[in-house]
Coordinates of C-alpha atoms in Angstrom, one line a residue:
M1 CA 3.2 27.7 -16.8
S2 CA 1.0 30.0 -14.8
M3 CA -2.6 29.1 -13.8
R4 CA -5.4 30.3 -16.1
P5 CA -8.5 30.7 -14.0
A6 CA -11.7 29.1 -15.2
G7 CA -15.0 31.0 -15.7
D8 CA -17.7 31.7 -13.1
G9 CA -18.6 28.1 -12.7
E10 CA -21.9 28.2 -14.7
V11 CA -22.4 25.8 -17.6
P12 CA -22.9 27.8 -20.8
G13 CA -26.5 27.9 -22.0
E14 CA -25.8 26.4 -25.4
T15 CA -23.9 23.5 -23.8
V16 CA -26.9 22.9 -21.5
R17 CA -29.3 22.9 -24.4
V18 CA -27.3 20.5 -26.5
A19 CA -26.5 18.2 -23.5
R20 CA -30.2 17.9 -22.5
A21 CA -31.1 17.1 -26.1
A22 CA -28.4 14.5 -26.5
F23 CA -28.8 12.9 -23.1
P24 CA -32.5 13.2 -22.1
K25 CA -32.0 10.7 -19.3
G26 CA -28.7 12.2 -18.3
S27 CA -25.3 10.6 -18.0
L28 CA -22.9 10.0 -15.1
A29 CA -20.9 13.2 -15.9
I30 CA -24.1 15.3 -16.3
R31 CA -25.8 14.0 -13.2
L32 CA -22.7 14.5 -11.0
R33 CA -22.4 18.1 -12.2
D34 CA -26.1 18.7 -11.5
E35 CA -26.0 17.1 -8.1
L36 CA -22.5 18.1 -6.8
G37 CA -21.8 21.3 -8.7
V38 CA -18.2 22.4 -9.2
L39 CA -16.0 19.8 -7.5
F40 CA -12.6 21.5 -7.8
T41 CA -11.7 25.2 -8.0
D42 CA -8.5 26.6 -9.5
E43 CA -7.6 28.1 -6.1
Q44 CA -7.2 24.6 -4.6
F45 CA -4.2 24.1 -6.9
A46 CA -2.8 27.6 -7.0
D47 CA 0.3 26.5 -5.1
L48 CA 1.3 24.1 -7.9
F49 CA 1.8 26.9 -10.5
P50 CA 4.0 30.0 -10.6
S51 CA 2.4 33.4 -10.7
R52 CA 4.1 34.2 -14.0
G53 CA 4.6 32.2 -17.2
R54 CA 2.6 30.7 -20.1
P55 CA -1.1 30.3 -19.1
A56 CA -2.1 26.7 -18.2
W57 CA -5.5 25.1 -18.7
S58 CA -7.7 25.4 -15.7
P59 CA -6.3 23.0 -13.0
G60 CA -9.7 22.6 -11.4
R61 CA -11.1 21.2 -14.6
L62 CA -7.9 19.1 -15.2
A63 CA -8.5 17.5 -11.8
L64 CA -12.0 16.6 -12.8
V65 CA -10.8 15.2 -16.1
L66 CA -8.3 13.0 -14.2
V67 CA -11.1 11.6 -12.0
L68 CA -13.5 11.0 -15.0
Q69 CA -10.6 9.4 -16.7
F70 CA -10.4 6.8 -14.0
V71 CA -14.2 6.4 -13.8
E72 CA -14.2 5.3 -17.5
G73 CA -10.8 3.7 -17.7
L74 CA -9.5 6.1 -20.4
T75 CA -6.0 6.7 -21.6
D76 CA -4.6 10.3 -21.6
R77 CA -5.3 10.5 -25.3
Q78 CA -8.8 9.2 -24.9
A79 CA -9.5 11.6 -22.0
A80 CA -8.3 14.6 -24.0
E81 CA -10.4 13.6 -26.9
A82 CA -13.4 13.2 -24.7
V83 CA -13.0 16.8 -23.5
R84 CA -12.8 17.9 -27.1
A85 CA -15.6 15.8 -28.6
R86 CA -18.1 14.6 -25.9
I87 CA -21.0 16.8 -24.9
D88 CA -21.4 15.3 -21.4
F89 CA -17.7 16.0 -20.6
K90 CA -18.1 19.6 -21.7
Y91 CA -21.2 19.9 -19.6
A92 CA -19.4 18.5 -16.5
L93 CA -16.5 20.9 -17.1
G94 CA -18.6 23.9 -17.9
L95 CA -17.1 24.4 -21.3
E96 CA -18.4 26.1 -24.4
L97 CA -19.3 23.8 -27.3
D98 CA -16.4 25.1 -29.4
D99 CA -13.8 24.8 -26.7
P100 CA -10.8 22.9 -28.2
G101 CA -9.7 21.3 -25.0
F102 CA -6.0 20.6 -24.5
D103 CA -3.2 18.4 -25.7
F104 CA -3.1 15.0 -24.0
S105 CA 0.4 15.7 -22.7
V106 CA -1.1 18.3 -20.3
L107 CA -2.5 15.5 -18.2
S108 CA 0.9 14.0 -17.6
E109 CA 2.4 17.3 -16.6
F110 CA -0.5 18.0 -14.2
R111 CA -0.1 14.6 -12.6
D112 CA 3.6 15.4 -12.0
R113 CA 2.6 18.5 -10.2
L114 CA 0.0 16.7 -8.1
A115 CA 2.4 13.9 -7.2
G116 CA 5.1 16.2 -6.2
A117 CA 2.8 18.1 -3.8
D118 CA 0.7 15.1 -2.6
G119 CA -2.1 16.8 -4.4
G120 CA -4.0 13.5 -4.8
R121 CA -5.4 13.9 -1.3
G122 CA -6.9 17.2 -2.3
V123 CA -8.7 15.6 -5.2
L124 CA -10.2 12.9 -3.0
D125 CA -11.1 15.6 -0.4
G126 CA -12.9 17.7 -3.0
V127 CA -15.2 14.8 -3.8
L128 CA -15.8 14.1 -0.1
V129 CA -16.5 17.8 0.7
A130 CA -19.1 18.0 -2.1
A131 CA -20.7 14.7 -1.0
R132 CA -20.9 15.8 2.6
A133 CA -22.6 19.1 1.6
K134 CA -25.3 17.1 -0.2
G135 CA -25.8 14.7 2.8
L136 CA -24.3 11.8 0.9
L137 CA -21.4 11.2 3.3
K138 CA -22.1 9.8 6.7
T139 CA -19.0 9.3 8.8
A140 CA -20.2 9.1 12.4
G141 CA -21.2 5.4 12.1
R142 CA -19.1 2.5 10.8
A143 CA -16.2 2.2 8.5
R144 CA -14.2 -0.7 7.2
T145 CA -10.6 -1.0 5.9
D146 CA -8.6 -3.5 4.0
S147 CA -5.4 -3.6 1.9
T148 CA -4.4 -5.3 -1.3
H149 CA -1.2 -5.7 -3.3
V150 CA -0.3 -3.6 -6.3
L151 CA 2.2 -4.7 -8.9
S152 CA 4.9 -2.3 -10.0
A153 CA 4.7 -0.8 -13.5
A154 CA 8.1 -2.2 -14.2
R155 CA 8.3 -5.8 -15.4
E156 CA 9.2 -8.4 -12.8
L157 CA 12.8 -9.6 -13.2
N158 CA 14.6 -12.7 -12.0
W159 CA 17.9 -12.1 -10.2
L160 CA 20.2 -12.4 -13.2
E161 CA 17.9 -10.1 -15.3
M162 CA 17.8 -7.6 -12.5
V163 CA 21.5 -7.1 -12.1
A164 CA 22.2 -7.2 -15.8
E165 CA 19.5 -4.7 -16.5
T166 CA 20.8 -2.5 -13.8
L167 CA 24.2 -2.5 -15.4
R168 CA 22.7 -1.9 -18.9
A169 CA 20.6 1.0 -17.6
A170 CA 23.8 2.7 -16.1
L171 CA 25.7 2.1 -19.4
N172 CA 22.9 3.8 -21.4
A173 CA 22.8 6.8 -19.0
L174 CA 26.5 7.2 -19.2
S175 CA 26.4 6.9 -23.0
R176 CA 24.0 9.9 -23.1
T177 CA 26.1 12.0 -20.7
A178 CA 29.7 11.2 -21.6
P179 CA 29.9 9.0 -24.7
D180 CA 33.5 9.6 -25.5
W181 CA 34.6 8.8 -21.9
L182 CA 32.5 5.6 -21.8
A183 CA 33.9 4.4 -25.2
G184 CA 37.4 4.7 -23.7
V185 CA 36.6 2.7 -20.5
S186 CA 34.3 0.0 -21.9
E187 CA 35.5 -3.5 -22.2
P188 CA 35.2 -5.0 -25.7
D189 CA 32.7 -7.7 -24.6
W190 CA 30.4 -5.2 -23.0
F191 CA 28.8 -4.4 -26.3
Q192 CA 28.1 -8.1 -26.8
H193 CA 26.5 -8.5 -23.4
Y194 CA 24.7 -5.2 -22.6
A195 CA 23.9 -3.5 -26.0
T196 CA 20.4 -5.0 -26.2
R197 CA 17.6 -5.7 -23.7
I198 CA 18.5 -8.5 -21.2
D199 CA 15.2 -10.3 -21.9
D200 CA 16.6 -11.0 -25.4
T201 CA 19.4 -12.9 -23.8
R202 CA 19.2 -16.7 -23.2
F203 CA 21.0 -17.5 -19.9
P204 CA 22.5 -21.0 -19.5
A205 CA 20.4 -23.7 -17.9
S206 CA 23.0 -25.2 -15.5
R207 CA 23.5 -23.7 -12.1
A208 CA 27.3 -23.6 -12.5
K209 CA 27.1 -21.8 -15.8
R210 CA 24.6 -19.3 -14.4
A211 CA 26.9 -18.6 -11.5
E212 CA 29.7 -17.8 -13.9
V213 CA 27.5 -15.4 -15.7
A214 CA 26.5 -13.7 -12.4
E215 CA 30.2 -13.3 -11.5
R216 CA 31.0 -11.9 -14.9
I217 CA 28.2 -9.3 -14.5
G218 CA 29.4 -8.5 -11.0
R219 CA 33.0 -7.9 -12.2
D220 CA 31.8 -5.7 -15.1
G221 CA 29.7 -3.6 -12.7
M222 CA 32.6 -3.3 -10.3
R223 CA 34.8 -2.1 -13.1
L224 CA 32.3 0.5 -14.3
L225 CA 31.8 1.8 -10.8
A226 CA 35.6 2.1 -10.2
A227 CA 35.9 4.1 -13.5
V228 CA 33.0 6.4 -12.6
F229 CA 34.4 7.1 -9.1
A230 CA 38.0 7.5 -10.3
P231 CA 39.5 11.0 -9.7
D232 CA 39.9 11.6 -13.5
A233 CA 36.2 10.8 -14.4
P234 CA 34.1 13.6 -15.8
D235 CA 32.1 15.6 -13.2
G236 CA 28.5 14.7 -12.7
L237 CA 28.7 11.0 -13.6
R238 CA 28.4 9.7 -10.1
D239 CA 25.3 11.9 -9.6
L240 CA 23.3 10.1 -12.3
D241 CA 20.3 8.3 -10.9
E242 CA 21.2 5.1 -12.9
V243 CA 24.7 5.1 -11.5
E244 CA 23.4 5.5 -7.9
V245 CA 21.0 2.6 -8.5
L246 CA 23.9 0.5 -9.8
R247 CA 26.0 1.3 -6.7
Q248 CA 23.2 0.4 -4.4
M249 CA 22.4 -2.8 -6.3
W250 CA 26.0 -4.0 -6.2
V251 CA 26.4 -3.2 -2.5
Q252 CA 23.3 -5.3 -1.8
H253 CA 24.2 -8.3 -4.0
F254 CA 28.0 -8.5 -4.5
H255 CA 31.1 -8.2 -2.4
L256 CA 34.8 -8.9 -2.7
V257 CA 36.2 -12.2 -1.4
E258 CA 40.1 -12.3 -1.6
G259 CA 40.0 -9.8 -4.4
E260 CA 37.4 -11.6 -6.4
V261 CA 33.8 -10.5 -7.0
R262 CA 31.3 -12.9 -5.4
R263 CA 27.5 -12.9 -4.9
R264 CA 26.4 -12.3 -1.4
D265 CA 24.8 -15.1 0.6
P266 CA 21.1 -14.5 1.3
K267 CA 21.9 -13.8 5.0
D268 CA 24.3 -11.1 4.0
R269 CA 21.8 -9.2 1.9
P270 CA 19.7 -6.3 3.3
P271 CA 16.1 -6.8 4.6
G272 CA 13.3 -6.6 2.1
A273 CA 12.3 -3.1 3.1
M274 CA 15.6 -1.8 1.7
R275 CA 16.3 -4.3 -1.1
L276 CA 15.8 -3.1 -4.7
V277 CA 13.9 -5.4 -7.0
T278 CA 14.2 -3.5 -10.3
P279 CA 16.4 -0.6 -11.6
Y280 CA 13.4 1.0 -13.2
D281 CA 11.2 1.5 -10.1
T282 CA 13.4 2.1 -7.1
D283 CA 10.5 2.5 -4.7
A284 CA 9.1 -1.0 -5.5
R285 CA 9.7 -3.8 -3.0
G286 CA 9.2 -7.5 -3.0
S287 CA 6.8 -9.0 -0.4
V288 CA 4.9 -12.1 0.4
K289 CA 1.4 -12.5 1.9
R290 CA 0.3 -16.1 2.3
D291 CA 0.5 -17.6 -1.2
T292 CA 0.9 -14.2 -3.0
M293 CA 4.4 -13.0 -3.9
W294 CA 4.7 -9.6 -5.7
D295 CA 7.0 -6.7 -6.5
G296 CA 5.4 -3.3 -6.0
Y297 CA 3.3 -1.6 -3.3
K298 CA 0.3 -2.0 -1.0
V299 CA -2.8 0.2 -0.8
H300 CA -5.2 0.6 2.1
F301 CA -8.8 1.6 1.4
T302 CA -11.2 2.8 4.1
A303 CA -14.9 3.1 3.2
T304 CA -18.1 3.9 5.1
C305 CA -20.7 1.2 5.4
E306 CA -24.1 2.6 6.1
P307 CA -27.3 1.0 4.6
D308 CA -29.1 4.3 3.7
A309 CA -26.2 6.1 2.0
P310 CA -23.6 5.4 -0.7
N311 CA -20.5 3.6 0.7
L312 CA -17.8 6.2 0.0
I313 CA -14.1 5.8 0.3
T314 CA -12.9 8.2 3.0
N315 CA -9.2 7.4 3.0
V316 CA -6.6 5.9 0.7
T317 CA -3.0 5.2 1.9
T318 CA -0.3 3.7 -0.3
T319 CA 2.9 2.2 1.2
L320 CA 5.8 0.0 0.2
A321 CA 4.9 -3.6 -0.2
T322 CA 6.9 -4.6 2.9
V323 CA 4.9 -2.3 5.3
Q324 CA 2.7 -4.6 7.4
D325 CA -0.9 -3.9 8.1
R326 CA -0.5 -4.0 11.9
S327 CA 1.5 -0.7 11.7
M328 CA -1.1 1.2 9.7
A329 CA -4.1 1.6 12.1
E330 CA -2.8 4.7 13.8
T331 CA -1.8 6.3 10.5
I332 CA -5.2 5.6 9.0
H333 CA -7.0 7.1 12.0
T334 CA -4.8 10.2 11.9
Q335 CA -5.6 10.7 8.2
L336 CA -9.3 10.2 8.8
A337 CA -9.3 12.7 11.7
A338 CA -7.7 15.3 9.4
R339 CA -10.6 14.8 6.9
D340 CA -13.2 14.9 9.8
C341 CA -14.2 11.4 8.7
L342 CA -13.6 9.4 11.9
P343 CA -16.1 6.6 12.4
V344 CA -17.4 5.3 15.8
E345 CA -16.7 1.7 14.8
H346 CA -13.8 0.7 12.6
W347 CA -14.0 -2.9 11.2
V348 CA -10.8 -4.5 9.9
D349 CA -9.3 -7.9 9.3
A350 CA -6.8 -9.8 11.5
G351 CA -3.8 -7.9 10.1
Y352 CA -4.6 -4.6 11.7
P353 CA -5.6 -4.8 15.4
T354 CA -2.8 -4.9 17.9
A355 CA -2.8 -4.0 21.6
P356 CA -1.3 -0.5 21.0
A357 CA -3.8 0.1 18.1
L358 CA -6.8 -0.8 20.3
V359 CA -5.7 1.5 23.0
S360 CA -4.7 4.5 20.8
A361 CA -7.9 4.2 18.7
R362 CA -10.1 4.5 21.7
R363 CA -7.9 7.0 23.6
D364 CA -6.9 9.4 20.8
H365 CA -9.8 9.2 18.4
G366 CA -12.8 7.7 20.3
I367 CA -12.9 4.7 17.8
A368 CA -13.8 1.2 18.7
L369 CA -11.4 -0.8 16.6
H370 CA -12.9 -4.3 15.7
G371 CA -11.0 -7.1 14.2
P372 CA -9.8 -10.7 15.0
I373 CA -7.1 -10.5 17.7
Q374 CA -4.1 -12.7 17.4
A375 CA -4.4 -15.6 19.8
D376 CA -2.1 -16.2 22.8
N377 CA 1.0 -17.6 21.2
S378 CA 2.6 -19.0 24.4
A379 CA 3.7 -22.6 24.4
Q380 CA 0.8 -23.6 26.7
A381 CA -1.8 -22.0 24.5
S382 CA -0.3 -23.5 21.3
A383 CA -0.4 -26.9 22.9
D384 CA -3.9 -26.3 24.2
S385 CA -2.8 -27.6 27.6
G386 CA -1.4 -26.2 30.7
F387 CA -1.7 -22.8 32.3
T388 CA -1.9 -19.8 29.9
Q389 CA -1.5 -16.2 31.0
D390 CA -5.2 -16.1 31.8
A391 CA -4.6 -18.5 34.7
F392 CA -2.4 -16.0 36.5
T393 CA -3.7 -13.2 38.7
I394 CA -2.1 -9.8 38.0
D395 CA -1.7 -7.2 40.7
W396 CA -0.8 -4.1 38.7
D397 CA -0.4 -1.8 41.8
S398 CA 2.0 -4.2 43.5
Q399 CA 3.6 -5.2 40.2
Q400 CA 3.3 -8.9 41.0
A401 CA 1.6 -11.9 39.4
T402 CA 0.3 -14.9 41.3
C403 CA 0.4 -18.3 39.7
P404 CA -2.3 -21.0 40.0
G405 CA -0.3 -22.6 42.8
G406 CA -0.4 -19.4 44.9
Q407 CA 3.2 -18.3 44.4
T408 CA 4.0 -14.7 43.6
S409 CA 6.5 -13.5 41.0
T410 CA 9.9 -12.1 42.0
T411 CA 10.8 -10.0 39.0
W412 CA 8.8 -7.4 37.2
S413 CA 10.8 -5.5 34.5
E414 CA 10.5 -3.6 31.2
R415 CA 11.4 -5.3 28.0
L416 CA 10.9 -5.1 24.2
S417 CA 9.1 -7.8 22.3
Q418 CA 10.5 -9.4 19.2
R419 CA 8.6 -6.7 17.2
G420 CA 10.0 -3.9 19.3
Q421 CA 6.9 -3.3 21.4
P422 CA 7.2 -2.5 25.1
V423 CA 6.2 -5.4 27.3
L424 CA 6.6 -6.5 30.9
R425 CA 8.8 -9.5 31.8
V426 CA 7.4 -11.3 34.9
V427 CA 9.5 -14.1 36.3
F428 CA 8.8 -16.5 39.2
S429 CA 11.4 -18.0 41.6
V430 CA 13.2 -21.2 40.6
S431 CA 12.9 -22.4 44.2
D432 CA 9.1 -22.0 44.0
C433 CA 8.7 -23.6 40.6
R434 CA 11.1 -26.6 40.9
P435 CA 9.1 -28.5 43.7
C436 CA 5.7 -27.4 42.4
T437 CA 3.3 -30.3 41.8
M438 CA 1.7 -28.3 38.9
R439 CA 5.1 -27.7 37.2
Q440 CA 4.4 -30.0 34.2
A441 CA 1.2 -28.0 33.3
C442 CA 2.9 -24.7 33.9
I443 CA 6.4 -24.9 32.3
N444 CA 6.9 -26.5 29.0
T445 CA 10.5 -27.7 29.5
P446 CA 12.2 -30.5 31.4
N447 CA 14.9 -28.0 32.6
T448 CA 14.2 -27.8 36.3
K449 CA 16.4 -24.7 36.6
R450 CA 14.0 -22.7 34.4
P451 CA 11.2 -20.9 36.2
R452 CA 7.8 -19.8 34.7
E453 CA 8.1 -16.5 32.9
L454 CA 5.3 -14.2 31.5
R455 CA 5.5 -11.5 28.9
L456 CA 2.6 -9.1 29.5
R457 CA 1.4 -6.0 27.8
H458 CA 1.2 -2.9 29.9
H459 CA -2.0 -2.3 31.9
D460 CA -4.2 -0.6 29.3
E461 CA -3.1 -2.8 26.4
Y462 CA -3.4 -6.0 28.5
H463 CA -7.0 -5.2 29.5
A464 CA -7.9 -4.1 25.9
L465 CA -6.7 -7.4 24.6
Q466 CA -8.6 -9.3 27.3
R467 CA -11.9 -7.5 26.5
A468 CA -11.5 -7.9 22.8
R469 CA -10.8 -11.6 23.0
T470 CA -13.7 -12.2 25.3
E471 CA -16.1 -10.1 23.1
Q472 CA -15.0 -11.9 19.9
Q473 CA -16.2 -15.2 21.3
T474 CA -19.8 -14.1 21.4
E475 CA -22.2 -14.8 18.6
A476 CA -23.4 -11.2 18.6
W477 CA -19.9 -9.9 17.7
K478 CA -19.4 -12.6 15.0
E479 CA -22.7 -11.5 13.4
R480 CA -21.7 -7.8 13.5
Y481 CA -18.3 -8.6 12.1
K482 CA -19.9 -9.7 8.8
V483 CA -20.1 -6.1 7.8
R484 CA -16.3 -6.0 7.2
A485 CA -16.7 -8.4 4.3
G486 CA -18.2 -5.6 2.2
V487 CA -14.8 -3.9 1.8
E488 CA -13.9 -6.8 -0.6
G489 CA -16.5 -5.2 -3.0
T490 CA -14.5 -2.0 -2.9
M491 CA -11.3 -3.8 -3.7
S492 CA -13.0 -5.7 -6.6
Q493 CA -14.5 -2.5 -8.0
A494 CA -11.1 -0.7 -7.8
V495 CA -9.3 -3.6 -9.6
Q496 CA -11.9 -4.3 -12.3
R497 CA -13.0 -0.8 -13.0
C498 CA -9.9 1.3 -12.3
G499 CA -7.1 -1.1 -12.9
L500 CA -5.8 -1.0 -9.3
R501 CA -3.9 -4.3 -9.5
R502 CA -1.0 -2.8 -11.5
S503 CA 0.5 0.7 -11.1
R504 CA 0.2 2.9 -14.1
Y505 CA 3.3 4.8 -13.1
R506 CA 6.7 4.3 -11.5
G507 CA 7.5 5.4 -8.0
L508 CA 5.6 5.6 -4.7
S509 CA 4.4 9.2 -5.1
K510 CA 2.8 8.7 -8.5
T511 CA 1.4 5.3 -7.5
G512 CA -0.1 6.9 -4.5
L513 CA -1.6 9.6 -6.7
Q514 CA -3.1 6.9 -8.9
H515 CA -4.8 5.3 -5.8
Q516 CA -6.2 8.7 -4.6
L517 CA -7.7 9.2 -8.1
T518 CA -9.0 5.7 -8.0
G519 CA -10.8 6.4 -4.7
A520 CA -12.3 9.6 -6.0
A521 CA -13.4 7.8 -9.2
I522 CA -15.1 5.0 -7.2
N523 CA -16.9 7.6 -5.1
L524 CA -18.3 9.4 -8.1
A525 CA -19.5 6.0 -9.5
R526 CA -21.1 5.1 -6.2
I527 CA -22.8 8.5 -5.9
D528 CA -24.2 8.1 -9.4
A529 CA -25.4 4.6 -8.6
H530 CA -27.1 6.1 -5.5
L531 CA -28.8 8.9 -7.5
T532 CA -30.1 6.4 -10.1
H533 CA -31.2 3.9 -7.5
T534 CA -29.0 1.2 -8.9
P535 CA -29.0 -1.7 -6.5
R536 CA -25.7 -2.9 -5.1
A537 CA -24.4 -6.1 -6.7
R538 CA -25.0 -9.3 -4.8
T539 CA -22.2 -11.7 -3.8
R540 CA -21.8 -14.1 -6.6
T541 CA -22.2 -17.8 -5.9
S542 CA -22.1 -20.5 -8.5
H543 CA -25.1 -22.7 -8.9
F544 CA -23.2 -25.8 -7.7
A545 CA -21.8 -24.0 -4.7
A546 CA -25.3 -23.0 -3.7
L547 CA -26.1 -26.7 -3.3
R548 CA -23.5 -27.2 -0.6
P549 CA -25.0 -28.6 2.6
A550 CA -25.1 -26.2 5.4
D551 CA -22.8 -28.3 7.6
Q552 CA -20.0 -28.3 5.1
G553 CA -17.4 -25.5 5.1
T554 CA -16.0 -23.7 2.1
V555 CA -13.4 -25.6 0.2
S556 CA -10.0 -24.1 0.5
G557 CA -9.3 -21.7 -2.3
A558 CA -12.9 -21.6 -3.6
K559 CA -15.1 -18.5 -3.6

């Protein structure tokens, strides 16, 4: 399809007349069109369409339909019907009253084009540019970021269901591609075990019987893979996506032991960042955060937090579920810089700030990154006794450390931490540590041949950590940090209004598109609330919780 340009951007007169009569107080779609004008132009999406071919509906208007769809929680059919039948949608899109709209399948096709080109960022950018032009976006002050888990669109499977469904999916794909060949290589009992959905199967309750079922599934998968990769197999079978998923799944979970197929031990399986959890969403990963376990993804929202302007989402980043927050600060800052949305202060929770992040945020972007810093995890700090790193004097120019007893270190070398970060290994002499009268408070081991050893960050990171830990002990910083809690309202709004908790689509790219559209939709809703002077919702507290004495903390798990 080629792009069909929209009109001149003006709302037809008859559409204006009818919309004003039908909505004398306006509606969200009407107010946003009046305040922000045309959010998306066709030229923004020109690269998604060929220059020749069947004309397509205006991509600028389709982008707005997608955002309004998320604002109101509509399905594709409902969104297409709203364009055809609702006056306020026609007003927002600048359509004639008799415009028939489009078939609902057009939305799915357009999303595919956006996902393939990372076009979701352009949709969010369009809203931010319009808001900035109207003075509704203020980015030079404070911003806050948090992440939340997102469930995969595919149903969660236990291990037996996962491997059995992987084999069944491969058999179905091969049946479509080479039915005669598959009929010749299939074992007779395959039709009994894999012809229907695995969730219709009742697996045995005993562990021994379930192990037998697992080995049978493993053997059947190995036989099928051997047949597919045999020299006389039809061309193209091994290139099928379902066959490749089967191969990866079997490599991850089965191996041959003395010629027999056996399940791999947990220690022999790949790490979570590589391990498949379902054959129907190969980008989904399993992860754990405190008491939450899920298969899917993770999304990071960054929003402004100014009292005299709507709190708008300025960045959305979607990752695999196994990507940890501490690796995301630099990525988020780079994306904010590309949008010209860098804040002066960036407030985050304990998962984000690390020594490198504190330094790079200040050095590369001029941002003061604020968040609880991980405490000193040395044995002395953990035991709350003895000499921690703070008790040592560091001479960076001479590359030496001096202990509380006055002795200087003998070794200063580069190392990598357990997380792969560059650190300094500083070691004192055994001859100085063994007779030291303060040894028991300094070295947490009875081994007299072991000297005191420090693992230090490099100069800038070390001092950044020291400053942050000192500042965070003050009451003034604790009071200022309360602003970060407001990002929980953004997460709640995204979950309750836009269905953020579960992905609508399969795959990282389309899930990321969903999250960009969610961010754009929340921004439009917040701009409309600002225009109508709708007060922000207050934090909900139950009547009984309000009676709690001030000297009692919050009960674990209660909100």
